[in-house]
Coordinates of C-alpha atoms and ligand atoms in Angstrom, one line a residue:
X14 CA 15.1 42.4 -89.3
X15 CA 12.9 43.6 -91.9
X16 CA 12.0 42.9 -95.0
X17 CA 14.2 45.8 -97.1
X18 CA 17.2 44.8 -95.0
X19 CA 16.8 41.3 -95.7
X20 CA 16.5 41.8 -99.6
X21 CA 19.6 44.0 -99.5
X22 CA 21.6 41.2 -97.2
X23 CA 20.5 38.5 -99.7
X24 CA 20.5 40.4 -103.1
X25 CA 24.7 41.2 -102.2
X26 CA 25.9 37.6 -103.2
X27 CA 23.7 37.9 -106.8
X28 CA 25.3 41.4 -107.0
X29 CA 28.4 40.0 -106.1
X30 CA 28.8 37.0 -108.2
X31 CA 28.2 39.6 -111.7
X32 CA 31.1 40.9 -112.0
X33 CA 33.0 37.3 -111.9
X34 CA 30.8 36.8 -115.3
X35 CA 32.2 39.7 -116.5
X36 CA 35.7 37.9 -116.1
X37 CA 35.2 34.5 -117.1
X38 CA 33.0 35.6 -120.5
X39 CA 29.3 36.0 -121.1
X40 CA 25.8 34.6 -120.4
X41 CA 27.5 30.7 -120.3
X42 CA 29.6 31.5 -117.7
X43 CA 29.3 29.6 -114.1
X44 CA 27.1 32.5 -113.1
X45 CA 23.8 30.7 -114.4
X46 CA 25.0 27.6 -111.8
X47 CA 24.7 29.7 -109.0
X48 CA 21.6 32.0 -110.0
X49 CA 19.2 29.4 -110.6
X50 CA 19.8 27.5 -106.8
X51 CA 20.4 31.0 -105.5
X52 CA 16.8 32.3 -106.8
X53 CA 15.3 29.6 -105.7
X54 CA 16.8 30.0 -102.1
X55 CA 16.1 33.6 -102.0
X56 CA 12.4 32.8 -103.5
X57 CA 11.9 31.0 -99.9
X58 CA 13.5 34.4 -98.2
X59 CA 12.9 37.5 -100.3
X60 CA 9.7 40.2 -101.1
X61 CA 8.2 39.2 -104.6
X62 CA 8.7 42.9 -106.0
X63 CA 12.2 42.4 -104.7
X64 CA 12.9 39.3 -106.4
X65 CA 11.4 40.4 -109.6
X66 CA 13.9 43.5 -109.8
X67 CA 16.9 41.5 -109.0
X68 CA 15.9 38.5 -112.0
X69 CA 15.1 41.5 -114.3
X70 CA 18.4 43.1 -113.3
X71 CA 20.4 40.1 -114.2
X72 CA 18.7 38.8 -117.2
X73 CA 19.4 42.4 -118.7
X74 CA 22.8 42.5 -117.7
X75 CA 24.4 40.8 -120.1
X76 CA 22.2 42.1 -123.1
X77 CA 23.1 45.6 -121.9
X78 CA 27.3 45.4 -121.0
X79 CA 27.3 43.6 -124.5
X80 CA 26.3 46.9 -125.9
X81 CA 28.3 49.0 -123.8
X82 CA 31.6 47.0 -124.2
X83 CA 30.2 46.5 -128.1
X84 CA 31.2 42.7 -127.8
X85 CA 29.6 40.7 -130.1
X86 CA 27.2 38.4 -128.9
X87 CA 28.6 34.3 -129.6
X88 CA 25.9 32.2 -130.1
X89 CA 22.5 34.1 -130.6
X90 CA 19.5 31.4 -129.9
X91 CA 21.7 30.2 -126.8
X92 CA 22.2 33.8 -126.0
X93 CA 18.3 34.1 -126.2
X94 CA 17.6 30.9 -124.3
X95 CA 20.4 31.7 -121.3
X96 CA 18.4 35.0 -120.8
X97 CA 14.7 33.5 -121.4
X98 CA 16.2 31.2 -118.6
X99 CA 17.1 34.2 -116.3
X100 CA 13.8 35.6 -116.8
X101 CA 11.7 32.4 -116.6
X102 CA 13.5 31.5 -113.0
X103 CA 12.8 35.3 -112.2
X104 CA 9.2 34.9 -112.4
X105 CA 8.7 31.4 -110.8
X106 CA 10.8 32.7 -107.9
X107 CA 8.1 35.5 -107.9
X108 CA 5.5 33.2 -108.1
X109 CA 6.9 30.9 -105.2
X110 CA 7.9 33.5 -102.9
X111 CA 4.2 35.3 -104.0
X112 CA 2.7 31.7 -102.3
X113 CA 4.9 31.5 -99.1
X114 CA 4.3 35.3 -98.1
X115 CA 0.5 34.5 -98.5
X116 CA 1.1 31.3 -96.5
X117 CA 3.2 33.1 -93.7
X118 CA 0.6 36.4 -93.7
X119 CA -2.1 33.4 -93.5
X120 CA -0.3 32.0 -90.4
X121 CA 0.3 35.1 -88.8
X122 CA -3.1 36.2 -88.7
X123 CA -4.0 33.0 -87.1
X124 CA -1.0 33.6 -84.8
X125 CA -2.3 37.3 -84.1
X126 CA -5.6 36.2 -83.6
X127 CA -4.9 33.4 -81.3
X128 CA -2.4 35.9 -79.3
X129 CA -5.7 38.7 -79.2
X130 CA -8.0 35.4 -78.0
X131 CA -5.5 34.5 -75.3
X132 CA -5.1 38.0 -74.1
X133 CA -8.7 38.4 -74.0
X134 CA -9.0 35.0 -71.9
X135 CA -6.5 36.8 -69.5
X136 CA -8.0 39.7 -68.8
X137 CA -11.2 37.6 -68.4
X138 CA -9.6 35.3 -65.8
X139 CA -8.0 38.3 -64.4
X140 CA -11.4 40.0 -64.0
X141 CA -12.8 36.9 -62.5
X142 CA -10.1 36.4 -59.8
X143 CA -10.9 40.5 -59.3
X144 CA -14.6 39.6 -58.4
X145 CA -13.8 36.5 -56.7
X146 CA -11.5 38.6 -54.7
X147 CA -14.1 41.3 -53.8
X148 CA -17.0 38.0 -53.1
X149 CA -14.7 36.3 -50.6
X150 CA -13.7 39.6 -49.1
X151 CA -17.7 40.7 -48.5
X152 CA -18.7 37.1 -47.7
X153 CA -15.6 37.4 -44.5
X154 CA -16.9 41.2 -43.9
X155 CA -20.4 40.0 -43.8
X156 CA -19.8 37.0 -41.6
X157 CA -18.2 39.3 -39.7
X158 CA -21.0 41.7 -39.3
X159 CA -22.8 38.7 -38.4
X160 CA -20.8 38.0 -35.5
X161 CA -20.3 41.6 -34.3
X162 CA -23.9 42.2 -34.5
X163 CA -24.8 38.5 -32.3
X164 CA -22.3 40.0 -29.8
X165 CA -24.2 43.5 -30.3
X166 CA -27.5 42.1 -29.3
X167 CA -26.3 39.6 -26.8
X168 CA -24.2 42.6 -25.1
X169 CA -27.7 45.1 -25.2
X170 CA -30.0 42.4 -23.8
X171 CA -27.8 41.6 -21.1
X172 CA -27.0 45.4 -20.4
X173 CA -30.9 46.0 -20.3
X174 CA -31.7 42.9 -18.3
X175 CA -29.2 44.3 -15.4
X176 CA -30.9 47.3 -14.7
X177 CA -34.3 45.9 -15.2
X178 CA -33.9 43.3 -12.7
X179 CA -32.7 45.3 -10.1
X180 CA -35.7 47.9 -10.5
X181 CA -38.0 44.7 -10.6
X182 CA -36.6 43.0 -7.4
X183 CA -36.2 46.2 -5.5
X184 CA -40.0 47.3 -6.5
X185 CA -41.5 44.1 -5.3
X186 CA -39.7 44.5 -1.9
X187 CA -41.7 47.9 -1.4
X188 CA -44.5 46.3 -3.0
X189 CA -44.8 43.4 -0.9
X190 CA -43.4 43.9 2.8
X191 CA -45.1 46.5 4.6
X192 CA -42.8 46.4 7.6
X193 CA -40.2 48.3 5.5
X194 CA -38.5 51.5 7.4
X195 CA -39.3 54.8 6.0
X196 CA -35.4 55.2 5.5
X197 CA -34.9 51.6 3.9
X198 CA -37.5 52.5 1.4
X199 CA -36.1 56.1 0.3
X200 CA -32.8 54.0 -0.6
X201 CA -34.6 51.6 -2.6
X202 CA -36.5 54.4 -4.5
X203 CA -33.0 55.9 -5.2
X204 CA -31.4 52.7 -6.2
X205 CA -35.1 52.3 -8.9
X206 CA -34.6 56.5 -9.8
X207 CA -31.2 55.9 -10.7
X208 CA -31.2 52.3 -12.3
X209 CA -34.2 53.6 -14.6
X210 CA -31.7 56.6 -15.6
X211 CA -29.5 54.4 -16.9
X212 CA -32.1 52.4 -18.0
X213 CA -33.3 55.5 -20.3
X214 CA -29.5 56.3 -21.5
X215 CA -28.8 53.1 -22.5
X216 CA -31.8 52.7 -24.6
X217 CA -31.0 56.4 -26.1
X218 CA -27.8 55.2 -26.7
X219 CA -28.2 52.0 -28.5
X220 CA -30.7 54.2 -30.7
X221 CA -28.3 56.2 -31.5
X222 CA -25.5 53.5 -32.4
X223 CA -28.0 51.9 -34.2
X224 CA -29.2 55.0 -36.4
X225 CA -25.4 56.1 -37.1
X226 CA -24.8 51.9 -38.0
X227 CA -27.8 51.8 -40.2
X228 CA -26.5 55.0 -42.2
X229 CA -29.7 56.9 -41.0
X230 CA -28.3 59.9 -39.4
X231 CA -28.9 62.8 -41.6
X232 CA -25.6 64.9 -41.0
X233 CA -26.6 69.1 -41.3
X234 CA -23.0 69.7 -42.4
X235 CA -22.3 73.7 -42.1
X236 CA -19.0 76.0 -40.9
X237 CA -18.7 76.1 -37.3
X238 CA -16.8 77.7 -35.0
X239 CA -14.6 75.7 -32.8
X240 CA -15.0 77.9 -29.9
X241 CA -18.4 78.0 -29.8
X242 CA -18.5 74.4 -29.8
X243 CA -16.4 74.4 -26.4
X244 CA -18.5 77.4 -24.9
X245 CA -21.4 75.0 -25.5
X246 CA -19.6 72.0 -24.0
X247 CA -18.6 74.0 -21.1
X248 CA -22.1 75.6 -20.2
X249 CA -24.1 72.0 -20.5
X250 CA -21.3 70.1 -18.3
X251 CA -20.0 72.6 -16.2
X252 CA -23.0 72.4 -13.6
X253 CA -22.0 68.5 -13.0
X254 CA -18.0 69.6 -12.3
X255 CA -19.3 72.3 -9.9
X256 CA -21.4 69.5 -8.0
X257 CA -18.5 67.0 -7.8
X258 CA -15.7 70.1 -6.9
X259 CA -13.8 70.2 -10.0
X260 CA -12.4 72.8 -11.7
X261 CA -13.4 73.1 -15.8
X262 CA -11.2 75.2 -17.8
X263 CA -11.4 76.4 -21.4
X264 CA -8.5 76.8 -23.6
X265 CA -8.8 78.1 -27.0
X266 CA -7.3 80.9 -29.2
X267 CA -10.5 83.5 -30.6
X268 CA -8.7 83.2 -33.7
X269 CA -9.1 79.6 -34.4
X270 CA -10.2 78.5 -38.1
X271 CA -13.6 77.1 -38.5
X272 CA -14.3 73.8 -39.1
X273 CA -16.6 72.1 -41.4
X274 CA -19.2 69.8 -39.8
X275 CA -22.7 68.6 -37.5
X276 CA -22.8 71.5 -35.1
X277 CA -24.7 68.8 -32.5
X278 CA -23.0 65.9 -33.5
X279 CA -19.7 67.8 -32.6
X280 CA -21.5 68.9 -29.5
X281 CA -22.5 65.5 -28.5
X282 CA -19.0 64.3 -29.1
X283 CA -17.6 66.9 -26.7
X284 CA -19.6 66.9 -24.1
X285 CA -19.5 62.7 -24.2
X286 CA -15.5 63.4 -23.7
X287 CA -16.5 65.7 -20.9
X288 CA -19.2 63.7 -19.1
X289 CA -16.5 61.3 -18.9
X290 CA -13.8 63.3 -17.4
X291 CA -16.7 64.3 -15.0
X292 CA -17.5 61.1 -14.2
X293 CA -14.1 59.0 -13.3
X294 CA -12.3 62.2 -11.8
X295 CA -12.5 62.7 -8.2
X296 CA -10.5 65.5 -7.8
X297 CA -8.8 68.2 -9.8
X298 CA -9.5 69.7 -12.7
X299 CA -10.8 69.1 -16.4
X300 CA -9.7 70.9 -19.2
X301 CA -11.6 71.5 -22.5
X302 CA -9.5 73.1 -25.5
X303 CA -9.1 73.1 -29.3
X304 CA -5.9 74.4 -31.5
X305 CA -5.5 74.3 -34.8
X306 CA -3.2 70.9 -36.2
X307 CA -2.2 71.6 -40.1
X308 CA -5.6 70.6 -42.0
X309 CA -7.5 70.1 -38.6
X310 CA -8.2 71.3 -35.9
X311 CA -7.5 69.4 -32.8
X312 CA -9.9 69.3 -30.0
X313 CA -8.8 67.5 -26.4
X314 CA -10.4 66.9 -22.7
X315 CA -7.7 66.5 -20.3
X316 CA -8.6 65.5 -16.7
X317 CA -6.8 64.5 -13.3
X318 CA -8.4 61.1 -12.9
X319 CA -8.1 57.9 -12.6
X320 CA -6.1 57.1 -16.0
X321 CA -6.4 53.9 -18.5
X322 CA -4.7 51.1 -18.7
X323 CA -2.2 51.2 -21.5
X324 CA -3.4 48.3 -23.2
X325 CA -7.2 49.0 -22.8
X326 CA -6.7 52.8 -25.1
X327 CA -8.1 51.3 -28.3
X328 CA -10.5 48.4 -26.5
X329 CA -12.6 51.5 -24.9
X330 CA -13.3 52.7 -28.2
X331 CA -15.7 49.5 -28.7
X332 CA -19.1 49.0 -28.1
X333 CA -19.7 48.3 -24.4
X334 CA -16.2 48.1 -23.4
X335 CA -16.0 49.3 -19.7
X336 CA -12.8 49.0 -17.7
X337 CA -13.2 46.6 -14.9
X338 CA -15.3 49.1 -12.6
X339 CA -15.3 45.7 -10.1
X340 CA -11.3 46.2 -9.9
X341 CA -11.3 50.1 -9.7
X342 CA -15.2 50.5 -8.6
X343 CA -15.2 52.9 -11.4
X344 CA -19.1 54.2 -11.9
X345 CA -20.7 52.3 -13.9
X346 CA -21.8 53.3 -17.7
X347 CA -22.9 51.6 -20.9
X348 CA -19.6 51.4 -22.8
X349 CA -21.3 52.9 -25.9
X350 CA -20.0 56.7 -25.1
X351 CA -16.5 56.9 -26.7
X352 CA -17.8 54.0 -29.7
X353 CA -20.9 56.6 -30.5
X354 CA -18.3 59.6 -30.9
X355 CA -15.9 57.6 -32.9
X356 CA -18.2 56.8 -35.3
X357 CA -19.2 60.4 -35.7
X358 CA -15.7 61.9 -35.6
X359 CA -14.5 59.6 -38.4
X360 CA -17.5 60.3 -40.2
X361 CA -16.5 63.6 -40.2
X362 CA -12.9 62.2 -41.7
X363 CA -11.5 63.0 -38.4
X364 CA -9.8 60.5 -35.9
X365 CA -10.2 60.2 -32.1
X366 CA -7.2 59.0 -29.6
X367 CA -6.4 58.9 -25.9
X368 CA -3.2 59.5 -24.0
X369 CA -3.5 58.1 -20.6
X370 CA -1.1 57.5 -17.6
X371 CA -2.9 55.6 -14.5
X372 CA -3.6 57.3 -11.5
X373 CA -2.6 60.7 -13.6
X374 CA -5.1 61.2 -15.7
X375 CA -6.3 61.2 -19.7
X376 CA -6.0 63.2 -22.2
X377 CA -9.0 62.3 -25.2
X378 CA -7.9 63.8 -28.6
X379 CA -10.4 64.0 -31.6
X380 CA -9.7 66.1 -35.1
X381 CA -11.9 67.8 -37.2
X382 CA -11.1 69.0 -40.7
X383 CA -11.5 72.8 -41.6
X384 CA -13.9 74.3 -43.5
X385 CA -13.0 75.0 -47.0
X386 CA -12.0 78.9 -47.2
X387 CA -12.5 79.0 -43.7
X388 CA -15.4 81.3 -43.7
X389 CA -18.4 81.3 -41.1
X390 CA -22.0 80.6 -42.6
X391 CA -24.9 82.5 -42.4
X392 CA -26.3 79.7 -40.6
X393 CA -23.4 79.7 -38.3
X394 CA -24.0 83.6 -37.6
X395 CA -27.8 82.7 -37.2
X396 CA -26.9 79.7 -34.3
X397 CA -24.8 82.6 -32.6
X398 CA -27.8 84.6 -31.8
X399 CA -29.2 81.1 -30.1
X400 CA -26.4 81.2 -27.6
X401 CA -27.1 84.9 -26.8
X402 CA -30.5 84.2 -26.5
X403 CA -29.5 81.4 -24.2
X404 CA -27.1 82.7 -22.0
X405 CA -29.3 85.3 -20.7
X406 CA -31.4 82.5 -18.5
X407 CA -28.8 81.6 -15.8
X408 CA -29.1 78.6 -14.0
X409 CA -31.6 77.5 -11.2
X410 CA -30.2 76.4 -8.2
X411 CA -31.6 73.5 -6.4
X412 CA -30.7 72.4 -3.0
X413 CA -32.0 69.6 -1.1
X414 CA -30.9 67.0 0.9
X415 CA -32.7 64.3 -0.5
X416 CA -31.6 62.6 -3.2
X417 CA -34.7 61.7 -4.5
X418 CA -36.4 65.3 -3.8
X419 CA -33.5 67.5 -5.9
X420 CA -33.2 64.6 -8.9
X421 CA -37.1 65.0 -9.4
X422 CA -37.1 68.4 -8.9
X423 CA -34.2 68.9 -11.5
X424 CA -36.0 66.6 -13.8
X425 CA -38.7 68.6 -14.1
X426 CA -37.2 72.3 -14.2
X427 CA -34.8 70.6 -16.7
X428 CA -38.0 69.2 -18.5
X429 CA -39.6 73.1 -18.9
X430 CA -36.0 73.9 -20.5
X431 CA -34.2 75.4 -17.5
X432 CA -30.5 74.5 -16.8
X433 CA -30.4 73.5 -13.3
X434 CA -27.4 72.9 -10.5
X435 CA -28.6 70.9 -7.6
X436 CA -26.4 70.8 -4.1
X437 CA -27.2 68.6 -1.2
X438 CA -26.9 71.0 1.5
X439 CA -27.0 75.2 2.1
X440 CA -23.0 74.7 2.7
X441 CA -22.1 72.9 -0.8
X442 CA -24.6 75.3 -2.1
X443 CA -22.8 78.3 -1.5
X444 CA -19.4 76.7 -2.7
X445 CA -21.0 76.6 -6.1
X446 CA -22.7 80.2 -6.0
X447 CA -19.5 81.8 -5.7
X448 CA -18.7 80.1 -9.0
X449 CA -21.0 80.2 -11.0
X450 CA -24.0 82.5 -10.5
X451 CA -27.6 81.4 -10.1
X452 CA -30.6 83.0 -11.5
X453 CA -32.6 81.5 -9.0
X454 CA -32.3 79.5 -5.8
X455 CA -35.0 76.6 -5.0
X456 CA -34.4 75.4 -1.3
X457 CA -36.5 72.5 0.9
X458 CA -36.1 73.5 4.0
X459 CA -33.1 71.7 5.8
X460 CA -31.7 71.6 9.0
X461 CA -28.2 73.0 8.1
X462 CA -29.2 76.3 9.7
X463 CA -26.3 78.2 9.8
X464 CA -25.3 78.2 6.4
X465 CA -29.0 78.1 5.1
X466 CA -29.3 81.4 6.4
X467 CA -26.1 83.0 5.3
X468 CA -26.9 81.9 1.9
X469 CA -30.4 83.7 2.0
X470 CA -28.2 86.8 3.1
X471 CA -26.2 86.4 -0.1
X472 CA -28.6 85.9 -1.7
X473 CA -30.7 88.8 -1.1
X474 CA -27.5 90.9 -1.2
X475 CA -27.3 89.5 -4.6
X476 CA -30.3 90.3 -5.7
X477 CA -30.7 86.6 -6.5
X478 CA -34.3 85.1 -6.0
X479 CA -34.6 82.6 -3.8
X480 CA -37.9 80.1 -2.9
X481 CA -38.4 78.2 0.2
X482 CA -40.3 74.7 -0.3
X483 CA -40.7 71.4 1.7
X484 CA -41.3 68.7 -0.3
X485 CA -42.6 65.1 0.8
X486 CA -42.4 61.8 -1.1
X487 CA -45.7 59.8 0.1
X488 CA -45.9 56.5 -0.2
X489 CA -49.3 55.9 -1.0
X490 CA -50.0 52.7 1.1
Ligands
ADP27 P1 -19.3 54.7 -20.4 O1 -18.6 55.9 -19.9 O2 -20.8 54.9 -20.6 O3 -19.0 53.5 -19.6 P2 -17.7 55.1 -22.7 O4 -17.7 54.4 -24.0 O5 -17.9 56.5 -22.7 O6 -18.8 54.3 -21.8 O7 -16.3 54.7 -22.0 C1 -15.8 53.4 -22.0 C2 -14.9 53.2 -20.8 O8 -13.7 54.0 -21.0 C3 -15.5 53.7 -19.5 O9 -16.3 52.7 -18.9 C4 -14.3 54.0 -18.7 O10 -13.8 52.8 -18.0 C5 -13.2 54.4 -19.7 N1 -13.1 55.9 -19.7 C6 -13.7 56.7 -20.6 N2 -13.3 58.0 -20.3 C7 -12.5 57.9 -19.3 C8 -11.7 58.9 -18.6 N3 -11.8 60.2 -18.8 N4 -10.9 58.5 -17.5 C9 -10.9 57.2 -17.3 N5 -11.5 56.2 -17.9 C10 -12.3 56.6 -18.9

């Protein structure tokens, strides 16, 4: 209640109590009994300035009715003494209520200022817990960083010391038995060729992983076109699905918005998802695609092989996971593919999934957010020109029967920039010519004679170049 209230509640009995004066006659009447305690209780209770008007008020009461009613006034010195009385009370009720009011402001500072401290101390312990939160929620992220990165290292050395050892046993073999057939030693020298492949890939990949981990991948963030991307996807893998007799489609509306991203990280992204399908499909088809999915854009590799285990579709998205190859004699890979490309798609704000039934098939999604405004970039237009420039250089064919001969030869072409197709006899060779057109044909001689020839006929009726050679692989001792 406040204090104006209060005074009115309290000043109502004073009020009250007048007119009863008025009927039991003058300044001696029982009124004075009751206003003396009653000041005093209200001096406890009431505002000074209140007080003061109500004493005043009844001290000149009496003085002033007298004249009104023109009653003469009894006894004039008790008269004056009644109302000196009034007036006297009036003021020490001032004074003591003057006092308390000081007292209680006193005390209520104190309490304010103890209420102020008390909140402050809150919000201080409050703050504290806060950073004591965010310290015991670093110390657990750091520990475990600690332990993913022990498992990290522990996971790269013994993924480097596999290949290693096996080009280290199988080169001392050919290095210290002489009696060794010439056919014995060409599968060795295969078994090196590829193990230091994977060798190379893994360290690339690890670097990679370890840039994109360490924050120092600089991202060249520009508009790109979604479609482009595939084309691109499709031209770098495509040559590998030929060589294994799969089928790569592209499916993708020309009208699709363009997205806002790393042109090569997207490319590396893709054509991991595709090198994959490529790799654990034996038969049937792959199919590379991208459609637009509210604020994203929604880019998926289906393929017709050998499907994942329902409860490994978030475990292959680790570093190193691999599904048991030894159960499904799957090939074999570093497990760092689909853990590289997550990184960068979520970098990009964008998430990655698979849908998967065994023995059906996958389906890898990924989705990319789209460009603000939608627009292409200069630099976009610019990158377009690349591709023409690129696609004018068709493929070189290589065909040999040797494994060793066409990977080395393919190295190399593939080293001067040349996209290359390899095929291990005339027969396979002309499978894959009457997909995808070569620019040129590079042949060791073979003895698949029928089909060698026909494909030097088609390829002279082609006006398609083609170059004879018969390569050897000496070993020097
Ligand atoms: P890598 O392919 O080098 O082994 P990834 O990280 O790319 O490593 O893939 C992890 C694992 O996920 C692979 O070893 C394979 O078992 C599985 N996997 C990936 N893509 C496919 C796919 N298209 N079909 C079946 N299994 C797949």
């Amino acid at each position: 209640m406040d204090r104006r209230k209060k005074a009115f509640l309290y000043s109502l009995p004073m009020v009250s109590l007048l007119p009863l004066c008025l009927f039991t006659g003058g300044p001696e009447s029982p009124f004075r009994f009751v206003f003396f305690p009653l000041i005093l209780v209200l001096s406890r209770q009431l505002a000074p300035n209140v007080l003061f008007v109500a004493g005043l008020a009844a001290t000149l009461f009496f003085p002033i009715l007298s004249l009104f009613t023109r009653q003469p006034i009894p006894d004039m010195p008790v008269f004056l003494a009644e109302i000196s009385a009034y007036f006297l009370t009036s003021l020490a009720a001032v004074h003591v209520s003057r006092s308390i009011s000081r007292e209680r402001d006193r005390y209520e500072n104190a309490i304010s200022t103890f209420h102020s401290l008390s909140d402050a101390l809150n919000y201080k312990n409050m703050n504290l817990q806060t950073t004591l939160d965010a310290l015991s929620e670093a110390h657990k992220k750091l520990q475990e960083y600690d332990k993913n990165k022990t498992t990290f290292l522990s996971n790269v050395s013994h993924e480097l010391r596999t290949p290693l050892s096996s080009i280290r046993s199988y080169s001392e073999i050919l290095l210290n038995y002489d009696d060794i057939d010439n056919d014995t030693s060409k599968e060795f020298i295969q078994i090196i060729n590829m193990e230091s492949e994977r060798l190379s890939t893994l360290v690339n990949e690890v670097l990679d992983l370890m840039k994109i981990e360490a924050g120092k991948v600089e991202l060249n963030m520009s508009t790109v076109n979604p479609a482009r991307l595939l084309e691109e996807g499709e031209k770098i893998v495509k040559p590998m699905a030929i060589e294994k007799g799969l089928s790569l489609e592209v499916e993708v509306d020309r009208d699709i918005p363009y997205i806002h991203g790393d042109r090569n990280q997207m490319i590396q992204v893709i054509v991991n998802l595709l090198n994959n399908a490529v790799k654990f499909t034996s038969e049937g088809s792959i199919t590379l695609g991208a459609r637009l999915q509210g604020d994203f854009v929604e880019f998926y590799v289906a393929d017709t092989g050998e499907g994942i285990f329902p409860e490994e579709k978030e475990a292959i998205f680790d570093e190193f996971y691999r599904i048991s190859d030894v159960v499904l004699h799957r090939p074999k890979g570093s497990g760092l593919g689909l853990s590289i490309s997550k990184r960068i798609v979520e970098f990009h704000g964008g998430k990655i999934w698979v849908e998967s039934e065994l023995g059906r098939g996958s389906r890898f999604f990924f989705t990319i957010p789209l460009a603000p405004g939608n627009e292409p970039s200069r630099k976009e237009e610019t990158r377009t020109t690349d591709i023409h420039v690129n696609a004018i250089y068709r493929p070189i064919l290589v065909i040999a029967n040797d494994i060793t001969i066409r990977r080395a030869l393919r190295k190399k072409l593939e080293e001067l920039g040349y996209q290359t197709l390899g095929a291990d006899t005339p027969g396979r060779a002309l499978q894959i010519t009457r997909s995808m057109k070569p620019g040129l044909i590079v042949l060791d001689v073979s003895d698949d004679w029928d089909n060698f020839f026909e494909l030097l006929r088609w390829a002279k009726s082609s006006q398609i170049r083609s170059i004879l050679v018969s390569l050897h692989i000496y070993n020097s001792k």
